[in-house]
Coordinates of N, CA and C in Angstrom, one line a residue:
M193 N 0.9 -1.2 0.0 CA 0.0 0.0 0.0 C 0.9 1.2 0.0
Q194 N 0.6 2.2 -1.0 CA 1.4 3.3 -1.0 C 0.9 4.4 -0.2
I195 N 1.6 5.0 0.6 CA 1.3 6.1 1.7 C 1.8 7.5 1.0
D196 N 0.8 8.5 1.2 CA 1.3 9.9 0.7 C 2.4 10.3 1.7
P197 N 3.5 10.9 1.2 CA 4.5 11.3 2.1 C 4.0 12.3 3.1
R198 N 3.0 13.1 2.8 CA 2.5 14.1 3.7 C 1.7 13.4 4.9
R199 N 1.3 12.2 4.6 CA 0.6 11.4 5.8 C 1.4 10.3 6.3
W200 N 2.7 10.3 6.0 CA 3.6 9.3 6.6 C 3.7 9.4 8.1
P201 N 3.3 8.3 8.9 CA 3.4 8.5 10.4 C 4.7 8.8 10.8
G202 N 5.0 9.9 11.6 CA 6.3 10.4 12.0 C 7.0 9.5 13.0
R203 N 6.2 8.7 13.8 CA 6.9 7.8 14.7 C 7.2 6.4 14.2
V204 N 6.8 6.2 12.9 CA 7.1 4.8 12.3 C 8.5 4.7 11.8
V205 N 9.1 3.6 12.1 CA 10.5 3.4 11.7 C 10.4 2.7 10.3
P206 N 10.9 3.3 9.1 CA 10.7 2.7 7.9 C 11.8 1.5 7.7
T207 N 11.4 0.4 7.2 CA 12.1 -0.8 7.0 C 12.4 -1.2 5.5
T208 N 11.4 -1.2 4.8 CA 11.5 -1.5 3.3 C 12.0 -0.4 2.6
D209 N 12.6 -0.7 1.3 CA 13.0 0.4 0.5 C 11.9 1.3 0.2
A210 N 10.7 0.9 0.0 CA 9.6 1.8 -0.3 C 9.3 2.8 0.8
D211 N 9.4 2.1 2.0 CA 9.1 3.0 3.2 C 10.2 4.0 3.4
V212 N 11.4 3.6 3.2 CA 12.5 4.6 3.3 C 12.3 5.8 2.3
D213 N 12.0 5.5 1.1 CA 11.8 6.6 0.1 C 10.6 7.5 0.6
I214 N 9.6 6.8 1.1 CA 8.5 7.8 1.7 C 8.9 8.6 2.8
A215 N 9.6 8.0 3.6 CA 10.0 8.6 4.9 C 11.1 9.8 4.6
V216 N 11.9 9.5 3.6 CA 12.9 10.6 3.2 C 12.1 11.7 2.6
E217 N 11.1 11.5 1.7 CA 10.3 12.6 1.2 C 9.4 13.3 2.3
S218 N 8.9 12.5 3.2 CA 8.2 13.2 4.3 C 9.1 14.1 5.1
L219 N 10.4 13.7 5.3 CA 11.3 14.5 6.1 C 11.7 15.8 5.3
C220 N 11.8 15.6 4.1 CA 12.2 16.9 3.3 C 11.2 17.9 3.2
E221 N 9.8 17.3 3.1 CA 8.7 18.2 3.0 C 8.4 18.8 4.5
R222 N 8.6 18.1 5.6 CA 8.4 18.8 6.9 C 9.4 19.7 7.3
A223 N 10.7 19.5 6.8 CA 11.8 20.4 7.0 C 11.8 21.6 6.0
S224 N 11.0 21.5 5.1 CA 11.0 22.6 4.0 C 12.3 22.7 3.3
W225 N 12.7 21.5 2.8 CA 13.9 21.4 1.9 C 13.5 21.0 0.5
P226 N 12.9 21.7 -0.2 CA 12.4 21.3 -1.6 C 13.6 21.1 -2.4
D227 N 14.8 21.7 -2.2 CA 16.0 21.6 -3.0 C 16.9 20.5 -2.6
A228 N 16.5 19.7 -1.7 CA 17.3 18.6 -1.1 C 17.5 17.4 -2.1
D229 N 18.7 16.9 -2.3 CA 18.9 15.8 -3.2 C 18.4 14.5 -2.3
R230 N 17.3 13.9 -2.8 CA 16.6 12.7 -2.0 C 17.7 11.6 -1.9
R231 N 18.5 11.4 -2.9 CA 19.4 10.2 -2.9 C 20.5 10.3 -1.7
W232 N 21.0 11.6 -1.7 CA 22.0 11.8 -0.5 C 21.4 11.8 0.8
V233 N 20.2 12.4 0.9 CA 19.5 12.4 2.2 C 19.2 11.0 2.6
R234 N 18.8 10.2 1.5 CA 18.5 8.7 2.0 C 19.9 8.0 2.4
R235 N 20.9 8.3 1.7 CA 22.1 7.7 2.1 C 22.7 8.2 3.5
T236 N 22.3 9.3 3.8 CA 22.6 9.8 5.2 C 21.8 9.1 6.3
L237 N 20.5 8.9 5.9 CA 19.7 8.5 6.9 C 19.5 7.0 7.1
E238 N 20.0 6.2 6.1 CA 19.7 4.8 6.0 C 20.3 4.1 7.4
P239 N 21.5 4.4 7.8 CA 22.0 3.8 9.0 C 21.1 4.1 10.3
W240 N 20.5 5.4 10.3 CA 19.7 5.8 11.4 C 18.5 5.1 11.4
F241 N 17.9 4.9 10.2 CA 16.6 4.1 10.2 C 16.9 2.7 10.6
K242 N 18.0 2.2 10.2 CA 18.2 0.8 10.7 C 18.4 0.6 12.1
A243 N 19.0 1.8 12.7 CA 19.1 1.8 14.2 C 17.9 2.1 14.9
G244 N 16.6 2.1 14.3 CA 15.4 2.3 14.9 C 14.9 3.8 15.1
W245 N 15.5 4.7 14.2 CA 15.1 6.1 14.2 C 14.0 6.3 13.3
S246 N 13.0 7.3 13.7 CA 11.9 7.6 12.9 C 12.1 9.0 12.3
V247 N 11.2 9.5 11.5 CA 11.3 10.8 10.9 C 11.2 11.9 12.2
D248 N 10.3 11.7 13.0 CA 10.1 12.5 14.2 C 11.5 12.7 15.0
A249 N 12.0 11.5 15.2 CA 13.3 11.4 16.0 C 14.3 12.2 15.2
V250 N 14.4 12.1 14.0 CA 15.4 12.8 13.0 C 15.2 14.3 13.2
L251 N 13.9 14.8 13.1 CA 13.6 16.2 13.2 C 14.0 16.8 14.6
V252 N 13.8 16.0 15.5 CA 14.2 16.5 16.9 C 15.7 16.5 17.1
A253 N 16.4 15.6 16.4 CA 17.9 15.5 16.5 C 18.5 16.8 15.7
V254 N 17.8 17.2 14.7 CA 18.3 18.2 13.7 C 18.2 19.6 14.7
D255 N 17.1 19.6 15.5 CA 17.0 20.9 16.3 C 17.8 21.0 17.6
T256 N 17.9 19.9 18.3 CA 18.5 19.8 19.6 C 19.5 18.8 19.7
R257 N 20.4 19.0 20.8 CA 21.5 18.1 21.1 C 20.9 17.0 22.1
P258 N 21.7 16.0 22.4 CA 21.3 14.8 23.3 C 21.0 15.4 24.7
D259 N 21.6 16.6 25.1 CA 21.4 17.1 26.3 C 20.2 18.0 26.4
G260 N 19.4 18.2 25.3 CA 18.4 19.1 25.2 C 18.5 20.5 24.8
T261 N 19.7 20.9 24.6 CA 20.0 22.3 24.2 C 19.9 22.4 22.7
R262 N 19.8 23.7 22.2 CA 19.4 23.9 20.8 C 20.7 23.6 20.1
Q263 N 20.5 23.2 18.8 CA 21.7 22.8 17.8 C 22.4 24.1 17.3
G264 N 21.6 25.1 17.1 CA 22.0 26.3 16.4 C 21.0 26.9 15.5
R265 N 21.4 27.7 14.6 CA 20.5 28.3 13.6 C 19.9 27.3 12.6
P266 N 18.8 27.6 12.1 CA 18.3 26.7 10.9 C 19.1 26.7 9.7
R267 N 18.9 25.8 8.9 CA 19.7 25.8 7.7 C 19.5 27.0 6.8
S268 N 20.7 27.5 6.3 CA 20.6 28.7 5.4 C 20.5 28.2 3.9
R269 N 20.2 29.1 3.0 CA 20.2 28.7 1.6 C 21.5 28.3 1.0
A270 N 22.5 28.7 1.6 CA 23.9 28.5 1.2 C 24.4 27.1 1.6
Q271 N 23.6 26.4 2.6 CA 24.1 25.1 3.0 C 23.3 24.0 2.2
V272 N 24.1 23.0 1.9 CA 23.5 21.9 1.1 C 22.8 21.1 2.1
A273 N 21.5 20.5 1.8 CA 20.6 19.8 2.7 C 21.2 18.7 3.4
H274 N 21.7 17.7 2.5 CA 22.3 16.5 3.1 C 23.6 16.7 3.9
E275 N 24.3 17.7 3.6 CA 25.6 18.1 4.4 C 25.2 18.7 5.7
F276 N 24.1 19.6 5.6 CA 23.6 20.1 7.0 C 23.0 19.1 7.8
L277 N 22.4 18.1 7.2 CA 21.8 17.0 8.0 C 22.8 16.1 8.5
R278 N 23.9 15.8 7.8 CA 24.9 15.0 8.3 C 25.7 15.7 9.5
A279 N 25.9 16.9 9.4 CA 26.5 17.6 10.5 C 25.7 17.7 11.8
R280 N 24.4 17.9 11.6 CA 23.5 17.9 12.8 C 23.5 16.4 13.4
M281 N 23.4 15.4 12.6 CA 23.3 14.0 13.2 C 24.6 13.5 13.8
M282 N 25.7 14.1 13.3 CA 27.0 13.7 13.9 C 27.1 13.9 15.5
V283 N 26.3 15.0 15.9 CA 26.2 15.2 17.3 C 25.6 14.1 18.1
W284 N 24.8 13.3 17.4 CA 24.1 12.2 18.1 C 24.9 10.9 17.9
T285 N 26.1 10.9 17.6 CA 27.0 9.7 17.6 C 27.8 9.5 18.8
A286 N 27.7 8.5 19.5 CA 28.4 8.2 20.7 C 29.9 7.9 20.4
D287 N 30.8 8.6 20.9 CA 32.2 8.4 20.8 C 32.6 8.5 19.3
G288 N 31.8 9.2 18.5 CA 32.0 9.3 17.1 C 31.9 8.1 16.2
A289 N 31.3 7.0 16.7 CA 31.1 5.7 16.0 C 29.8 5.2 16.2
R290 N 29.3 4.9 17.4 CA 28.0 4.3 17.6 C 27.0 5.4 17.6
L291 N 25.9 5.0 17.0 CA 24.7 5.9 16.8 C 23.9 5.9 18.3
A292 N 23.6 7.1 18.6 CA 22.9 7.2 20.0 C 21.5 6.7 19.8
R293 N 20.8 6.4 20.9 CA 19.4 6.1 20.9 C 18.5 7.2 20.5
P294 N 17.5 7.0 19.8 CA 16.6 8.0 19.2 C 15.9 8.8 20.5
P295 N 15.7 10.1 20.3 CA 15.0 10.9 21.4 C 13.6 10.4 21.5
L296 N 13.0 9.8 20.4 CA 11.6 9.5 20.5 C 11.5 8.0 20.2
A297 N 10.8 7.3 20.9 CA 10.6 5.9 20.7 C 9.7 5.7 19.4
G298 N 10.2 4.8 18.6 CA 9.4 4.5 17.3 C 8.6 3.2 17.3
M299 N 8.0 2.9 16.2 CA 7.1 1.7 16.2 C 7.1 1.3 14.7
S300 N 6.7 0.0 14.5 CA 6.6 -0.5 13.2 C 5.3 0.0 12.4
L301 N 5.3 -0.2 11.2 CA 4.1 0.3 10.5 C 2.8 -0.5 10.9
G302 N 3.1 -1.9 11.2 CA 1.9 -2.7 11.6 C 1.4 -2.4 13.0
E303 N 2.3 -2.0 13.9 CA 1.9 -1.5 15.2 C 1.1 -0.3 15.1
W304 N 1.5 0.7 14.2 CA 0.8 1.9 14.0 C -0.6 1.7 13.5
F305 N -0.7 0.8 12.6 CA -2.1 0.4 12.0 C -2.9 -0.1 13.1
R306 N -2.4 -1.0 13.9 CA -3.2 -1.6 15.0 C -3.6 -0.5 16.0
V307 N -2.9 0.4 16.4 CA -3.1 1.3 17.4 C -4.2 2.3 16.8
N308 N -4.1 2.6 15.5 CA -5.0 3.6 14.9 C -6.5 2.9 14.7
R309 N -6.4 1.5 14.5 CA -7.6 0.8 14.3 C -8.3 0.7 15.7
R310 N -7.5 0.5 16.7 CA -8.1 0.4 18.0 C -8.7 1.7 18.3
N311 N -7.9 2.8 18.2 CA -8.5 4.1 18.5 C -9.8 4.5 17.7
A312 N -9.8 4.1 16.4 CA -11.0 4.3 15.6 C -12.2 3.6 16.2
L313 N -12.0 2.4 16.7 CA -13.1 1.6 17.2 C -13.6 2.2 18.5
V314 N -12.6 2.6 19.3 CA -13.0 3.2 20.6 C -13.8 4.6 20.4
N315 N -13.4 5.3 19.5 CA -13.9 6.7 19.2 C -15.0 6.7 18.3
S316 N -15.4 5.6 17.7 CA -16.5 5.4 16.8 C -17.8 5.6 17.5
K317 N -18.8 6.1 16.8 CA -20.2 6.5 17.3 C -20.8 5.1 17.5
R318 N -21.2 4.7 18.6 CA -21.9 3.6 18.9 C -23.4 3.6 18.4
A319 N -23.9 2.4 18.0 CA -25.3 2.5 17.6 C -26.2 2.5 18.9
S320 N -27.2 3.5 18.7 CA -28.0 3.8 19.8 C -29.2 2.7 19.7
T321 N -29.5 2.2 20.9 CA -30.6 1.3 21.2 C -31.9 2.0 21.3
A322 N -33.1 1.4 20.9 CA -34.3 2.0 21.0 C -34.6 2.2 22.6
L323 N -35.3 3.2 22.9 CA -35.7 3.5 24.2 C -37.2 2.8 24.5
G324 N -37.3 2.5 25.7 CA -38.5 2.0 26.1 C -39.6 2.9 26.5
S325 N -40.6 2.4 27.0 CA -41.9 3.4 27.1 C -41.4 4.4 28.1
E326 N -40.7 4.0 29.3 CA -40.2 5.0 30.3 C -39.2 5.8 29.8
G327 N -38.3 5.3 29.0 CA -37.3 6.3 28.5 C -37.8 7.3 27.5
E328 N -38.8 7.0 26.7 CA -39.5 7.9 25.8 C -40.2 8.9 26.6
R329 N -40.9 8.5 27.7 CA -41.5 9.5 28.5 C -40.6 10.5 29.2
A330 N -39.6 9.9 29.7 CA -38.5 10.8 30.4 C -38.0 11.8 29.4
R331 N -37.6 11.3 28.2 CA -37.0 12.2 27.2 C -38.1 13.2 26.8
A332 N -39.3 12.9 26.7 CA -40.3 13.9 26.3 C -40.4 15.0 27.5
E333 N -40.4 14.5 28.7 CA -40.6 15.4 29.8 C -39.3 16.4 29.8
S334 N -38.1 15.8 29.5 CA -36.9 16.5 29.7 C -36.9 17.7 28.5
R335 N -37.3 17.3 27.4 CA -37.4 18.2 26.2 C -38.4 19.3 26.6
A336 N -39.5 18.9 27.0 CA -40.6 19.9 27.5 C -40.1 20.9 28.5
L337 N -39.3 20.3 29.5 CA -38.8 21.2 30.4 C -37.7 22.1 30.0
A338 N -36.9 21.6 28.9 CA -35.8 22.4 28.5 C -36.4 23.6 27.6
H339 N -37.5 23.5 27.0 CA -38.0 24.5 26.2 C -38.6 25.7 27.0
R340 N -38.9 25.4 28.2 CA -39.5 26.5 29.1 C -38.5 27.6 29.3
R341 N -38.9 28.7 29.1 CA -37.9 29.8 29.3 C -38.0 30.4 30.7
D342 N -39.0 30.2 31.5 CA -39.1 30.7 32.8 C -38.3 29.9 33.7
P343 N -37.1 30.5 34.3 CA -36.4 29.5 35.2 C -37.0 29.1 36.6
V344 N -38.0 30.0 37.0 CA -38.7 29.5 38.1 C -39.5 28.3 37.9
E345 N -40.1 28.4 36.7 CA -41.1 27.2 36.3 C -40.3 26.0 36.2
R346 N -39.1 26.1 35.5 CA -38.3 25.0 35.4 C -37.8 24.5 36.8
S347 N -37.4 25.3 37.7 CA -37.0 24.9 39.1 C -38.2 24.2 39.7
R348 N -39.4 24.7 39.6 CA -40.6 24.1 40.2 C -40.8 22.7 39.7
E349 N -40.7 22.6 38.4 CA -41.0 21.4 37.7 C -39.9 20.3 38.3
K350 N -38.7 20.7 38.3 CA -37.5 19.9 38.7 C -37.9 19.4 40.1
G351 N -38.3 20.3 41.0 CA -38.7 19.9 42.4 C -39.8 19.1 42.4
R352 N -40.9 19.1 41.6 CA -41.9 18.3 41.6 C -41.5 16.8 41.1
R353 N -40.6 16.7 40.1 CA -40.2 15.4 39.7 C -39.3 14.7 40.7
R354 N -38.5 15.5 41.6 CA -37.8 15.1 42.6 C -38.6 14.5 43.7
V355 N -39.7 15.1 44.0 CA -40.6 14.7 45.1 C -41.3 13.4 44.5
E356 N -41.7 13.4 43.4 CA -42.4 12.2 42.8 C -41.4 10.9 42.9
A357 N -40.1 11.1 42.6 CA -39.2 10.1 42.6 C -39.1 9.5 44.1
L358 N -38.9 10.5 45.0 CA -38.8 10.0 46.4 C -40.1 9.4 46.9
D359 N -41.3 9.8 46.6 CA -42.4 9.2 47.0 C -42.6 7.8 46.5
S360 N -42.0 7.6 45.3 CA -42.2 6.2 44.8 C -41.3 5.2 45.5
L361 N -40.4 5.6 46.4 CA -39.6 4.8 47.2 C -40.4 4.4 48.5
L362 N -41.6 5.1 48.9 CA -42.2 4.7 50.1 C -42.9 3.4 50.1
V363 N -43.1 2.8 51.1 CA -43.9 1.5 51.3 C -45.3 1.9 51.2
P364 N -46.1 1.2 50.3 CA -47.4 1.4 50.1 C -48.2 1.5 51.5
G365 N -49.0 2.5 51.6 CA -49.8 2.7 52.9 C -49.1 3.5 53.9
Q366 N -47.9 3.9 53.7 CA -47.2 4.8 54.7 C -47.1 6.2 54.1
E367 N -47.0 7.2 55.1 CA -46.8 8.5 54.6 C -45.3 9.0 54.8
A368 N -44.9 9.9 54.1 CA -43.6 10.4 54.1 C -43.3 11.1 55.4
P369 N -42.1 10.9 56.0 CA -41.8 11.4 57.3 C -41.7 13.0 57.3
S370 N -42.2 13.6 58.3 CA -42.1 15.0 58.5 C -40.9 15.5 59.0
F371 N -40.8 16.8 59.1 CA -39.6 17.4 59.9 C -39.6 17.1 61.4
A372 N -40.8 17.0 62.0 CA -41.0 16.7 63.3 C -40.5 15.2 63.6
D373 N -40.8 14.3 62.7 CA -40.4 13.0 62.8 C -38.9 12.9 62.7
S374 N -38.3 13.7 61.8 CA -36.8 13.7 61.8 C -36.2 14.2 63.0
W375 N -36.7 15.3 63.5 CA -36.2 15.8 64.9 C -36.4 14.8 66.0
R376 N -37.6 14.1 66.0 CA -37.7 13.2 66.9 C -36.6 12.0 66.9
L377 N -36.4 11.5 65.7 CA -35.4 10.6 65.5 C -34.0 11.0 65.9
V378 N -33.7 12.2 65.7 CA -32.4 12.8 66.1 C -32.3 12.9 67.6
A379 N -33.3 13.2 68.3 CA -33.4 13.2 69.7 C -33.3 11.8 70.4
E380 N -33.8 10.9 69.7 CA -33.7 9.4 70.1 C -32.3 8.9 70.0
L381 N -31.6 9.2 68.9 CA -30.4 8.6 68.5 C -29.2 9.2 69.1
I382 N -29.2 10.5 69.4 CA -28.2 11.4 69.9 C -28.5 11.9 71.3
P383 N -28.0 11.2 72.3 CA -28.1 11.8 73.5 C -27.6 13.2 73.9
V384 N -28.3 13.9 74.8 CA -27.8 15.3 75.1 C -26.6 15.1 76.1
P385 N -25.4 15.5 75.9 CA -24.2 15.4 76.7 C -24.5 16.4 78.0
R386 N -24.0 15.8 79.1 CA -24.0 16.7 80.4 C -22.6 17.3 80.5
V387 N -22.7 18.5 81.2 CA -21.4 19.1 81.4 C -20.8 18.5 82.6
C388 N -21.6 18.2 83.7 CA -20.9 17.6 84.8 C -22.0 16.8 85.6
S389 N -21.7 16.0 86.5 CA -22.6 15.1 87.2 C -23.7 15.8 87.9
M390 N -23.4 17.0 88.3 CA -24.4 17.8 89.2 C -25.3 18.6 88.3
C391 N -25.2 18.6 86.9 CA -26.1 19.3 86.1 C -27.5 18.8 86.1
G392 N -28.5 19.6 86.4 CA -29.9 19.1 86.3 C -30.4 18.8 87.7
H393 N -29.5 18.6 88.7 CA -29.8 18.2 90.1 C -30.3 19.5 90.8
V394 N -31.1 19.5 91.8 CA -31.5 20.6 92.6 C -30.5 20.6 93.8
R395 N -30.0 21.7 94.0 CA -29.1 21.9 95.0 C -29.8 22.0 96.4
N396 N -29.5 21.1 97.4 CA -30.1 21.1 98.7 C -29.3 22.0 99.6
E397 N -30.0 23.0 100.2 CA -29.3 23.9 101.1 C -29.4 23.3 102.6
V398 N -28.2 23.3 103.2 CA -28.0 22.8 104.4 C -28.3 23.9 105.5
T399 N -29.3 23.7 106.4 CA -29.5 24.7 107.4 C -28.5 24.7 108.4
R400 N -27.8 25.9 108.6 CA -26.8 25.8 109.7 C -27.2 26.8 110.8
Q401 N -26.8 26.4 112.0 CA -27.2 27.1 113.2 C -26.3 28.4 113.3
A402 N -27.1 29.5 113.6 CA -26.4 30.6 113.7 C -25.6 30.8 114.9
H403 N -24.4 31.3 114.9 CA -23.5 31.5 116.0 C -23.7 32.9 116.6
R404 N -23.8 32.9 117.8 CA -23.9 34.2 118.6 C -22.6 34.7 118.9
V405 N -22.5 35.9 118.8 CA -21.2 36.6 119.1 C -21.2 37.0 120.5
A406 N -20.3 36.6 121.4 CA -20.4 37.0 122.8 C -20.0 38.5 122.9

């Protein structure tokens, strides 16, 4: 399957000759190098692609160093594209021989297709099931309530529906508890704490005999 270079996945590591050609064209378009010699760009990048580098990883390496600092100014018109690319990628060679690990993890084309297929299934619109009678009635009531412009009327209608929902939970034959019942229940469950043992007791006065002063 032929992929448009403008749609080539940046994280995919090209493996076949056709994939490498598309990846090189994608790199030149994204880097705005219309004058680049594709053959020399390919020859420069082939060892990097074999080492697991992707187009996104190469573009990051062109702009930054392994320590995260900037590489320098962008390419000028006087610089040849593949020579500029080779000079920038040389910074990413360990001890001048081994190629460094890519700054971005890559994936195969098959893995990319599986991830995109899974995401498409997750984000696809699910088929809606038909509503029952209760669902149709609730949707009609919601739409009727939404079309009302008076906020007070909408609030009253919402309160009425809430009361109906709560009343439906009552046991048949019993009435809804009142505020007095609630306070009575609180009084029964939560005892009133005393401050001391003598609180609430009547103090008994002790009658003392008066002393006479001689």
